[in-house]
């Protein structure tokens, strides 16, 4: 009997799989009889909602026939598939693979992982029967199984009891809690420099630097890539050309506050890739990002911004905001030629000038956010979002309050696209707008009322990729997630 052909196919379902038809000629099709199938899913979702995917993985299959599967043959595929003749086989995952996990914004970032199961794995293909093969990975606090098949190598994720929830859980006093359900990994102490109140300081936990700038400078020539900022008031800083995680206390027994009267409290530029987590930024501008000379990336998580000027400003950058609360008296966000994602973010305050969010070129999404700035009655109406000609999708959010543009009478101006967005009595917002007005408690949270059930509660689609709200409350509390930054507690 001739060898069967090999096909790589994209399958949508993680469990229910549709058999992919492969055209190999009428004669070959008649001769393929005693064959089984190997499906290799490239993604896994943990019990707490973190999605992983395998990259640069090469599966070498040897036995009765041979085959080779490569994850990058179709980088967007969720499955690799091959048909095999009946017989004995082994499958070997060759070196060079790595795992990525999905962030709250939908992008993926590389994570440290190890393969803990046997490699290669021996198995048999029996005609029309299911054969089990399993690869197991350890990625932070998650254990990932590639297993179960026909041969269907199906991915399951089991929760490990290991991991940290607070910085205090770790010897390094640095827990990367940006993981499912708030459980993350303790950062290796060898990667961490510390900033506290001590001067001159050596950067150790017992003798911290007095400035974030000092820690960033020390990190340039070493293996350190994490800066742990202790509670207190700190000087502003500017990061250029470095990859750094800057972790504040995120409310764990104190606040790390950074402010500047004339410039930005935190600035990122010249090709830097910086994650800011658990900080208070304020005064004139909270966060500034410049990617004019080289593309830069700034990620702001679990933080608050209170500013007299623009809270977040970016030119030519990649910016992610997640679980961010902004109170401003000027435009909260001003992006030019920037690729952005804004998730679980609240924008409030009273707008003095321009719109709350002003976009010039670029593209991005606003998801599960509450935008409720007030309008100063002494000035001309400013509005909430000026999309201009930018490609902007606003989804699963609340855009409420009295801030509207003078020329449109609407919260919106420009090419905004709405999808399940509550806009109250906004006269022009359509399609995708929900023209109902929610009841909001203090702090802009949704109380669980009949009125809110109609417009906001349990209104997100099933299977949302946002597993928590701005406060870290698990989504959903009801049958589905609620719209806006705050998930309502079910009665």
Short mmCIF file of C-alpha atoms in Angstrom, two decimals:
data_model
loop_
_atom_site.label_atom_id
_atom_site.label_comp_id
_atom_site.label_asym_id
_atom_site.label_seq_id
_atom_site.Cartn_x
_atom_site.Cartn_y
_atom_site.Cartn_z
CA UNK A 1 0.00 0.00 0.00
CA UNK A 2 1.32 3.47 -0.85
CA UNK A 3 2.13 6.04 1.84
CA UNK A 4 -0.65 8.47 2.61
CA UNK A 5 -0.11 12.15 1.90
CA UNK A 6 0.56 14.65 4.70
CA UNK A 7 -1.68 17.69 5.21
CA UNK A 8 -1.44 20.66 7.52
CA UNK A 9 -4.88 21.97 8.47
CA UNK A 10 -6.40 24.69 10.60
CA UNK A 11 -9.11 23.47 12.96
CA UNK A 12 -11.28 25.90 14.89
CA UNK A 13 -12.51 23.70 17.72
CA UNK A 14 -10.19 22.64 20.55
CA UNK A 15 -12.04 19.39 21.20
CA UNK A 16 -14.46 18.71 18.33
CA UNK A 17 -12.35 18.31 15.18
CA UNK A 18 -13.49 18.17 11.59
CA UNK A 19 -11.58 15.74 9.39
CA UNK A 20 -9.69 17.65 6.68
CA UNK A 21 -10.15 16.26 3.18
CA UNK A 22 -6.93 15.80 1.24
CA UNK A 23 -6.90 15.39 -2.50
CA UNK A 24 -4.09 13.05 -3.53
CA UNK A 25 -5.60 11.69 -6.73
CA UNK A 26 -8.35 9.15 -7.19
CA UNK A 27 -6.01 6.18 -7.25
CA UNK A 28 -4.20 7.14 -4.04
CA UNK A 29 -7.51 7.79 -2.32
CA UNK A 30 -8.71 4.27 -3.14
CA UNK A 31 -5.50 2.73 -1.78
CA UNK A 32 -5.45 4.54 1.59
CA UNK A 33 -7.25 2.20 3.94
CA UNK A 34 -5.41 1.21 7.14
CA UNK A 35 -4.46 4.69 8.32
CA UNK A 36 -4.76 6.77 11.47
CA UNK A 37 -4.41 10.47 12.02
CA UNK A 38 -2.13 12.70 14.08
CA UNK A 39 -3.46 16.17 15.00
CA UNK A 40 -1.06 18.43 16.87
CA UNK A 41 -2.83 21.44 18.42
CA UNK A 42 -0.53 24.40 18.90
CA UNK A 43 -2.53 26.17 21.62
CA UNK A 44 -3.69 25.36 25.15
CA UNK A 45 -5.91 27.18 27.63
CA UNK A 46 -5.40 26.72 31.36
CA UNK A 47 -8.23 26.22 33.83
CA UNK A 48 -7.81 29.86 34.87
CA UNK A 49 -7.93 31.24 31.36
CA UNK A 50 -4.33 31.70 30.22
CA UNK A 51 -3.82 30.69 26.60
CA UNK A 52 -0.46 29.29 25.48
CA UNK A 53 0.88 28.44 22.04
CA UNK A 54 3.86 26.44 20.84
CA UNK A 55 6.28 28.20 18.47
CA UNK A 56 9.26 27.05 16.36
CA UNK A 57 8.35 23.45 17.14
CA UNK A 58 9.42 20.66 14.78
CA UNK A 59 7.83 17.22 15.30
CA UNK A 60 9.87 14.47 13.62
CA UNK A 61 7.85 11.28 13.17
CA UNK A 62 9.56 7.99 12.33
CA UNK A 63 8.36 4.41 11.97
CA UNK A 64 6.36 2.56 9.36
CA UNK A 65 6.35 5.82 7.42
CA UNK A 66 7.96 9.13 8.27
CA UNK A 67 6.71 12.70 8.49
CA UNK A 68 7.75 16.09 9.78
CA UNK A 69 5.46 18.80 11.16
CA UNK A 70 6.60 22.39 11.72
CA UNK A 71 4.58 24.93 13.68
CA UNK A 72 5.71 27.86 11.53
CA UNK A 73 4.49 26.34 8.26
CA UNK A 74 1.31 28.21 9.15
CA UNK A 75 1.99 30.53 12.12
CA UNK A 76 -1.72 31.29 12.54
CA UNK A 77 -2.82 27.66 12.58
CA UNK A 78 -4.18 26.08 15.74
CA UNK A 79 -3.50 22.51 14.58
CA UNK A 80 -0.95 20.58 12.53
CA UNK A 81 -2.29 17.40 10.98
CA UNK A 82 -0.83 14.34 9.28
CA UNK A 83 -2.13 10.91 8.25
CA UNK A 84 -0.02 7.83 9.01
CA UNK A 85 -0.10 4.22 7.92
CA UNK A 86 -0.89 1.56 10.49
CA UNK A 87 2.24 0.55 12.42
CA UNK A 88 4.75 1.48 15.15
CA UNK A 89 6.10 5.03 15.46
CA UNK A 90 7.98 7.52 17.56
CA UNK A 91 7.53 11.30 17.59
CA UNK A 92 10.37 13.60 18.62
CA UNK A 93 9.98 17.30 19.42
CA UNK A 94 13.29 18.73 18.26
CA UNK A 95 15.17 21.48 20.16
CA UNK A 96 14.47 25.11 19.32
CA UNK A 97 10.79 25.27 20.37
CA UNK A 98 9.41 27.82 22.83
CA UNK A 99 6.06 28.72 24.41
CA UNK A 100 4.18 32.00 24.33
CA UNK A 101 1.27 33.03 26.57
CA UNK A 102 -1.50 35.40 25.60
CA UNK A 103 -1.76 38.71 27.39
CA UNK A 104 -5.01 40.33 28.31
CA UNK A 105 -4.87 42.44 25.14
CA UNK A 106 -4.71 39.37 22.91
CA UNK A 107 -1.03 39.65 22.00
CA UNK A 108 1.47 36.90 22.90
CA UNK A 109 4.66 37.12 24.92
CA UNK A 110 7.40 34.51 25.27
CA UNK A 111 7.60 32.62 28.58
CA UNK A 112 10.19 30.34 30.11
CA UNK A 113 9.13 26.70 29.80
CA UNK A 114 10.67 23.24 30.05
CA UNK A 115 9.65 19.90 28.55
CA UNK A 116 9.16 17.47 31.44
CA UNK A 117 7.84 14.38 29.63
CA UNK A 118 9.67 11.71 27.65
CA UNK A 119 11.00 12.80 24.25
CA UNK A 120 10.70 11.00 21.86
CA UNK A 121 7.37 9.29 22.58
CA UNK A 122 6.64 5.81 21.23
CA UNK A 123 3.16 4.99 19.90
CA UNK A 124 1.25 2.70 17.55
CA UNK A 125 -1.20 3.63 14.82
CA UNK A 126 -4.11 1.20 14.61
CA UNK A 127 -6.58 1.48 11.79
CA UNK A 128 -9.53 3.68 12.82
CA UNK A 129 -8.62 3.52 16.52
CA UNK A 130 -7.55 6.20 18.97
CA UNK A 131 -3.98 6.24 20.25
CA UNK A 132 -2.78 8.41 23.13
CA UNK A 133 0.46 10.38 22.97
CA UNK A 134 1.46 13.05 25.46
CA UNK A 135 4.04 15.80 25.74
CA UNK A 136 4.12 17.71 29.01
CA UNK A 137 5.51 21.21 29.53
CA UNK A 138 6.06 23.23 32.70
CA UNK A 139 5.48 26.94 32.07
CA UNK A 140 5.60 29.01 35.23
CA UNK A 141 2.73 27.85 37.42
CA UNK A 142 1.01 25.93 34.64
CA UNK A 143 1.50 22.33 33.52
CA UNK A 144 0.62 21.78 29.88
CA UNK A 145 -0.16 18.40 28.37
CA UNK A 146 -0.08 17.73 24.67
CA UNK A 147 -2.01 14.50 24.58
CA UNK A 148 -4.95 12.33 23.58
CA UNK A 149 -5.68 11.62 20.02
CA UNK A 150 -6.38 9.49 17.09
CA UNK A 151 -3.62 10.41 17.17
CA UNK A 152 -5.13 13.71 18.41
CA UNK A 153 -2.48 15.48 20.41
CA UNK A 154 -4.87 17.53 22.51
CA UNK A 155 -3.68 20.20 24.93
CA UNK A 156 -4.90 20.26 28.53
CA UNK A 157 -3.69 22.59 31.25
CA UNK A 158 -3.64 21.75 34.93
CA UNK A 159 -3.17 24.28 37.70
CA UNK A 160 -0.08 23.88 39.82
CA UNK A 161 -0.16 24.73 43.51
CA UNK A 162 3.15 26.49 43.04
CA UNK A 163 3.48 30.13 42.13
CA UNK A 164 2.89 33.41 43.92
CA UNK A 165 0.03 35.83 44.46
CA UNK A 166 1.90 38.60 46.28
CA UNK A 167 5.42 40.00 46.15
CA UNK A 168 5.78 38.87 49.77
CA UNK A 169 5.39 35.24 48.64
CA UNK A 170 8.79 35.43 46.92
CA UNK A 171 12.35 35.43 48.19
CA UNK A 172 13.04 38.18 45.65
CA UNK A 173 10.00 40.21 46.82
CA UNK A 174 9.08 40.32 43.13
CA UNK A 175 6.10 38.33 41.86
CA UNK A 176 5.06 38.66 38.25
CA UNK A 177 1.36 38.34 39.00
CA UNK A 178 0.26 39.10 35.47
CA UNK A 179 -1.07 35.58 35.02
CA UNK A 180 -4.44 33.87 35.26
CA UNK A 181 -6.36 34.51 38.47
CA UNK A 182 -3.57 36.67 39.87
CA UNK A 183 -1.14 33.75 40.38
CA UNK A 184 2.23 34.23 38.77
CA UNK A 185 5.92 33.40 39.00
CA UNK A 186 8.47 34.51 41.53
CA UNK A 187 11.18 36.42 39.72
CA UNK A 188 14.69 35.02 40.11
CA UNK A 189 16.56 37.29 42.56
CA UNK A 190 19.50 37.36 40.15
CA UNK A 191 17.33 39.32 37.70
CA UNK A 192 16.12 41.98 40.17
CA UNK A 193 17.43 45.39 41.20
CA UNK A 194 15.63 47.24 43.98
CA UNK A 195 14.64 50.87 44.43
CA UNK A 196 13.66 52.21 47.84
CA UNK A 197 14.69 55.08 50.05
CA UNK A 198 18.34 54.27 50.64
CA UNK A 199 21.16 56.37 49.16
CA UNK A 200 23.60 55.87 47.60
CA UNK A 201 22.46 52.21 47.65
CA UNK A 202 23.82 49.19 45.78
CA UNK A 203 20.54 47.89 44.35
CA UNK A 204 20.12 44.93 46.69
CA UNK A 205 16.98 44.28 48.70
CA UNK A 206 18.79 45.28 51.90
CA UNK A 207 20.43 48.33 50.29
CA UNK A 208 18.18 49.58 47.46
CA UNK A 209 18.93 52.34 44.98
CA UNK A 210 17.25 55.65 45.72
CA UNK A 211 16.21 56.28 42.07
CA UNK A 212 14.70 54.17 39.30
CA UNK A 213 17.16 55.84 36.92
CA UNK A 214 20.06 54.41 38.95
CA UNK A 215 18.63 50.90 38.71
CA UNK A 216 18.05 51.25 34.95
CA UNK A 217 21.63 52.39 34.43
CA UNK A 218 22.98 49.50 36.51
CA UNK A 219 20.84 47.02 34.55
CA UNK A 220 22.42 47.97 31.22
CA UNK A 221 25.68 46.14 31.88
CA UNK A 222 24.25 43.18 33.82
CA UNK A 223 21.74 40.34 33.53
CA UNK A 224 19.15 42.30 35.51
CA UNK A 225 15.92 43.06 33.66
CA UNK A 226 13.48 43.59 36.57
CA UNK A 227 13.32 46.66 38.81
CA UNK A 228 11.30 46.27 42.02
CA UNK A 229 10.09 49.65 43.27
CA UNK A 230 9.25 49.80 46.98
CA UNK A 231 6.48 52.03 48.41
CA UNK A 232 7.28 55.71 48.59
CA UNK A 233 7.60 58.83 46.45
CA UNK A 234 10.07 58.43 43.60
CA UNK A 235 11.73 60.67 41.03
CA UNK A 236 10.65 60.52 37.36
CA UNK A 237 12.61 58.33 34.95
CA UNK A 238 13.35 57.86 31.25
CA UNK A 239 14.18 54.44 29.74
CA UNK A 240 15.87 54.21 26.32
CA UNK A 241 16.85 51.13 24.33
CA UNK A 242 16.33 48.65 27.19
CA UNK A 243 13.99 45.77 27.93
CA UNK A 244 12.77 46.13 31.53
CA UNK A 245 9.95 45.12 33.86
CA UNK A 246 9.37 47.78 36.52
CA UNK A 247 7.20 46.35 39.31
CA UNK A 248 5.56 48.48 41.98
CA UNK A 249 3.63 47.28 45.03
CA UNK A 250 0.22 47.35 43.28
CA UNK A 251 -1.51 48.14 46.57
CA UNK A 252 0.28 45.44 48.57
CA UNK A 253 0.85 47.49 51.70
CA UNK A 254 1.81 50.77 50.09
CA UNK A 255 2.01 52.86 46.94
CA UNK A 256 4.93 53.72 44.67
CA UNK A 257 4.15 57.23 43.44
CA UNK A 258 6.06 58.92 40.64
CA UNK A 259 5.25 62.47 39.59
CA UNK A 260 6.75 65.35 37.64
CA UNK A 261 5.46 68.91 37.37
CA UNK A 262 6.83 69.76 33.91
CA UNK A 263 7.36 66.51 31.96
CA UNK A 264 6.29 62.87 32.12
CA UNK A 265 6.59 60.83 35.29
CA UNK A 266 7.70 57.84 33.18
CA UNK A 267 9.11 58.08 29.65
CA UNK A 268 10.00 55.30 27.21
CA UNK A 269 11.85 55.74 23.92
CA UNK A 270 14.58 54.86 21.43
CA UNK A 271 13.65 51.21 20.96
CA UNK A 272 12.89 50.44 24.61
CA UNK A 273 10.47 47.68 25.63
CA UNK A 274 9.18 48.49 29.11
CA UNK A 275 6.43 46.95 31.26
CA UNK A 276 5.22 49.13 34.15
CA UNK A 277 3.13 47.27 36.72
CA UNK A 278 1.55 48.51 39.95
CA UNK A 279 2.55 52.21 40.00
CA UNK A 280 0.97 55.62 40.51
CA UNK A 281 1.98 58.11 37.82
CA UNK A 282 0.92 61.71 37.78
CA UNK A 283 1.36 65.48 37.89
CA UNK A 284 1.86 66.84 34.35
CA UNK A 285 1.95 63.66 32.22
CA UNK A 286 1.85 60.12 33.55
CA UNK A 287 3.44 58.08 30.74
CA UNK A 288 5.12 59.22 27.56
CA UNK A 289 6.38 56.99 24.74
CA UNK A 290 8.40 58.02 21.71
CA UNK A 291 9.15 55.69 18.83
CA UNK A 292 10.28 58.27 16.30
CA UNK A 293 13.90 57.11 15.99
CA UNK A 294 13.27 53.42 16.77
CA UNK A 295 10.02 51.61 17.52
CA UNK A 296 9.32 51.48 21.24
CA UNK A 297 6.85 49.53 23.36
CA UNK A 298 5.26 50.58 26.64
CA UNK A 299 2.90 48.40 28.68
CA UNK A 300 1.08 49.84 31.70
CA UNK A 301 -0.73 47.42 34.02
CA UNK A 302 -2.59 47.65 37.34
CA UNK A 303 -1.75 51.34 37.71
CA UNK A 304 -3.39 54.70 38.32
CA UNK A 305 -2.74 58.03 36.64
CA UNK A 306 -3.77 61.46 37.89
CA UNK A 307 -2.58 64.28 35.70
CA UNK A 308 -3.13 67.92 34.87
CA UNK A 309 -1.90 67.32 31.33
CA UNK A 310 -2.32 64.34 29.01
CA UNK A 311 -2.18 61.16 31.11
CA UNK A 312 -0.70 58.91 28.38
CA UNK A 313 1.02 60.31 25.29
CA UNK A 314 2.66 58.29 22.51
CA UNK A 315 4.15 58.91 19.06
CA UNK A 316 5.09 55.97 16.83
CA UNK A 317 4.90 53.41 19.64
CA UNK A 318 3.19 50.18 20.59
CA UNK A 319 1.19 50.81 23.77
CA UNK A 320 -0.88 48.50 25.98
CA UNK A 321 -3.04 49.71 28.86
CA UNK A 322 -4.64 47.09 31.09
CA UNK A 323 -6.39 47.58 34.45
CA UNK A 324 -5.54 51.29 34.43
CA UNK A 325 -7.56 54.03 36.14
CA UNK A 326 -7.14 57.57 34.75
CA UNK A 327 -8.37 60.80 36.29
CA UNK A 328 -7.44 63.86 34.25
CA UNK A 329 -8.26 67.51 33.66
CA UNK A 330 -6.97 67.34 30.11
CA UNK A 331 -6.99 64.71 27.39
CA UNK A 332 -6.49 61.36 29.03
CA UNK A 333 -4.86 59.71 26.00
CA UNK A 334 -3.15 61.25 22.96
CA UNK A 335 -1.72 58.80 20.38
CA UNK A 336 -0.08 59.60 17.05
CA UNK A 337 0.85 56.80 14.63
CA UNK A 338 0.58 54.35 17.50
CA UNK A 339 -0.58 50.73 17.61
CA UNK A 340 -2.49 50.33 20.87
CA UNK A 341 -4.75 48.16 22.99
CA UNK A 342 -6.75 49.54 25.91
CA UNK A 343 -8.44 46.97 28.15
CA UNK A 344 -10.12 47.11 31.58
CA UNK A 345 -9.41 50.84 31.72
CA UNK A 346 -11.41 53.63 33.36
CA UNK A 347 -11.22 57.25 32.18
CA UNK A 348 -12.82 59.93 34.35
CA UNK A 349 -12.26 63.50 35.46
CA UNK A 350 -13.39 66.79 33.97
CA UNK A 351 -12.03 67.59 30.51
CA UNK A 352 -10.61 71.09 30.05
CA UNK A 353 -9.04 70.48 26.61
CA UNK A 354 -9.07 68.41 23.90
CA UNK A 355 -11.12 65.18 23.82
CA UNK A 356 -10.59 62.50 26.47
CA UNK A 357 -8.99 60.26 23.82
CA UNK A 358 -7.45 61.79 20.69
CA UNK A 359 -6.02 59.58 17.94
CA UNK A 360 -3.96 60.65 14.92
CA UNK A 361 -3.28 57.74 12.57
CA UNK A 362 -2.34 54.32 13.87
CA UNK A 363 -4.80 51.63 14.92
CA UNK A 364 -6.02 49.83 17.98
CA UNK A 365 -8.81 48.56 20.21
CA UNK A 366 -10.64 49.75 23.31
CA UNK A 367 -12.18 46.76 25.11
CA UNK A 368 -14.02 46.24 28.41
CA UNK A 369 -13.48 49.85 29.45
CA UNK A 370 -15.57 52.57 31.06
CA UNK A 371 -15.11 56.05 29.60
CA UNK A 372 -17.03 58.59 31.65
CA UNK A 373 -15.33 62.00 31.67
CA UNK A 374 -17.29 65.07 32.67
CA UNK A 375 -17.67 68.26 30.66
CA UNK A 376 -16.58 71.62 32.10
CA UNK A 377 -19.62 73.89 31.64
CA UNK A 378 -17.36 76.92 31.20
CA UNK A 379 -15.75 75.67 27.97
CA UNK A 380 -16.88 74.40 24.57
CA UNK A 381 -17.87 70.70 24.46
CA UNK A 382 -14.84 68.43 23.97
CA UNK A 383 -16.23 64.91 23.55
CA UNK A 384 -14.88 61.51 24.60
CA UNK A 385 -13.15 59.85 21.60
CA UNK A 386 -11.83 61.55 18.48
CA UNK A 387 -10.84 58.61 16.25
CA UNK A 388 -9.91 60.87 13.31
CA UNK A 389 -8.94 58.63 10.41
CA UNK A 390 -7.46 55.97 12.70
CA UNK A 391 -8.69 52.37 12.59
CA UNK A 392 -10.29 52.00 16.02
CA UNK A 393 -12.59 49.28 17.36
CA UNK A 394 -14.43 50.07 20.59
CA UNK A 395 -15.92 46.89 22.03
CA UNK A 396 -17.78 45.66 25.13
CA UNK A 397 -17.46 49.07 26.78
CA UNK A 398 -19.43 51.90 28.40
CA UNK A 399 -19.10 55.41 26.96
CA UNK A 400 -21.31 57.53 29.19
CA UNK A 401 -21.45 60.95 30.80
CA UNK A 402 -22.01 64.49 29.51
CA UNK A 403 -18.84 64.99 27.46
CA UNK A 404 -19.79 65.52 23.80
CA UNK A 405 -18.37 67.28 20.77
CA UNK A 406 -19.89 70.61 19.83
CA UNK A 407 -20.01 69.75 16.11
CA UNK A 408 -21.52 66.22 16.42
CA UNK A 409 -23.49 66.33 19.66
CA UNK A 410 -22.00 62.87 20.24
CA UNK A 411 -19.37 61.24 22.43
CA UNK A 412 -17.60 60.25 19.19
CA UNK A 413 -15.95 61.90 16.24
CA UNK A 414 -14.14 60.33 13.29
CA UNK A 415 -13.96 56.73 12.09
CA UNK A 416 -14.81 54.91 15.35
CA UNK A 417 -16.28 51.41 14.98
CA UNK A 418 -18.57 50.29 17.82
CA UNK A 419 -19.40 46.74 18.88
CA UNK A 420 -21.60 46.22 21.97
CA UNK A 421 -20.93 49.71 23.32
CA UNK A 422 -23.37 51.40 25.70
CA UNK A 423 -23.75 55.06 24.70
CA UNK A 424 -26.90 56.20 26.53
CA UNK A 425 -28.89 58.76 24.59
CA UNK A 426 -26.07 59.60 22.16
CA UNK A 427 -27.94 60.82 19.07
CA UNK A 428 -25.66 59.57 16.27
CA UNK A 429 -23.73 56.55 17.58
CA UNK A 430 -24.62 53.47 15.51
CA UNK A 431 -24.42 50.51 14.52
CA UNK A 432 -23.05 48.47 17.39
CA UNK A 433 -24.29 51.02 19.95
CA UNK A 434 -26.63 50.19 22.82
CA UNK A 435 -28.81 53.26 23.38
CA UNK A 436 -29.62 52.67 27.03
CA UNK A 437 -28.31 54.45 30.11
CA UNK A 438 -26.85 52.26 32.87
CA UNK A 439 -27.11 52.92 36.58
CA UNK A 440 -23.65 53.46 38.04
CA UNK A 441 -22.61 53.34 41.68
CA UNK A 442 -19.84 55.43 43.17
CA UNK A 443 -16.63 54.40 41.51
CA UNK A 444 -18.51 53.82 38.25
CA UNK A 445 -19.39 50.25 39.09
CA UNK A 446 -22.54 48.59 37.79
CA UNK A 447 -25.05 47.58 40.47
CA UNK A 448 -26.91 44.37 39.66
CA UNK A 449 -30.27 45.84 38.65
CA UNK A 450 -32.98 44.94 36.16
CA UNK A 451 -32.11 48.04 34.14
CA UNK A 452 -28.46 47.08 33.92
CA UNK A 453 -29.36 43.51 33.01
CA UNK A 454 -30.94 44.90 29.85
CA UNK A 455 -27.98 46.99 28.76
CA UNK A 456 -24.77 45.90 30.41
CA UNK A 457 -24.75 42.77 32.58
CA UNK A 458 -24.05 39.41 30.94
CA UNK A 459 -23.89 41.17 27.55
CA UNK A 460 -20.36 40.16 26.42
CA UNK A 461 -19.99 37.16 24.09
CA UNK A 462 -19.19 33.72 25.43
CA UNK A 463 -15.56 32.71 25.69
CA UNK A 464 -14.16 36.20 26.26
CA UNK A 465 -10.37 36.39 26.51
CA UNK A 466 -10.56 38.92 29.37
CA UNK A 467 -10.65 36.80 32.56
CA UNK A 468 -10.81 39.66 35.10
CA UNK A 469 -11.89 43.27 35.52
CA UNK A 470 -10.00 46.42 36.48
CA UNK A 471 -10.03 45.43 40.17
CA UNK A 472 -8.94 41.86 39.51
CA UNK A 473 -12.45 40.46 39.99
CA UNK A 474 -12.92 37.24 38.07
CA UNK A 475 -14.99 37.46 34.86
CA UNK A 476 -17.72 36.39 34.47
CA UNK A 477 -19.64 36.69 37.74
CA UNK A 478 -22.86 35.74 35.95
CA UNK A 479 -23.50 33.71 32.82
CA UNK A 480 -21.34 36.03 30.71
CA UNK A 481 -18.98 38.91 31.35
CA UNK A 482 -20.39 42.40 31.85
CA UNK A 483 -19.64 45.39 29.64
CA UNK A 484 -17.27 48.04 30.91
CA UNK A 485 -14.20 47.97 33.15
CA UNK A 486 -16.01 46.74 36.27
CA UNK A 487 -17.64 43.33 36.63
CA UNK A 488 -20.82 43.46 38.72
CA UNK A 489 -21.16 41.05 41.63
CA UNK A 490 -24.10 38.73 41.06
CA UNK A 491 -26.66 38.74 43.90
#
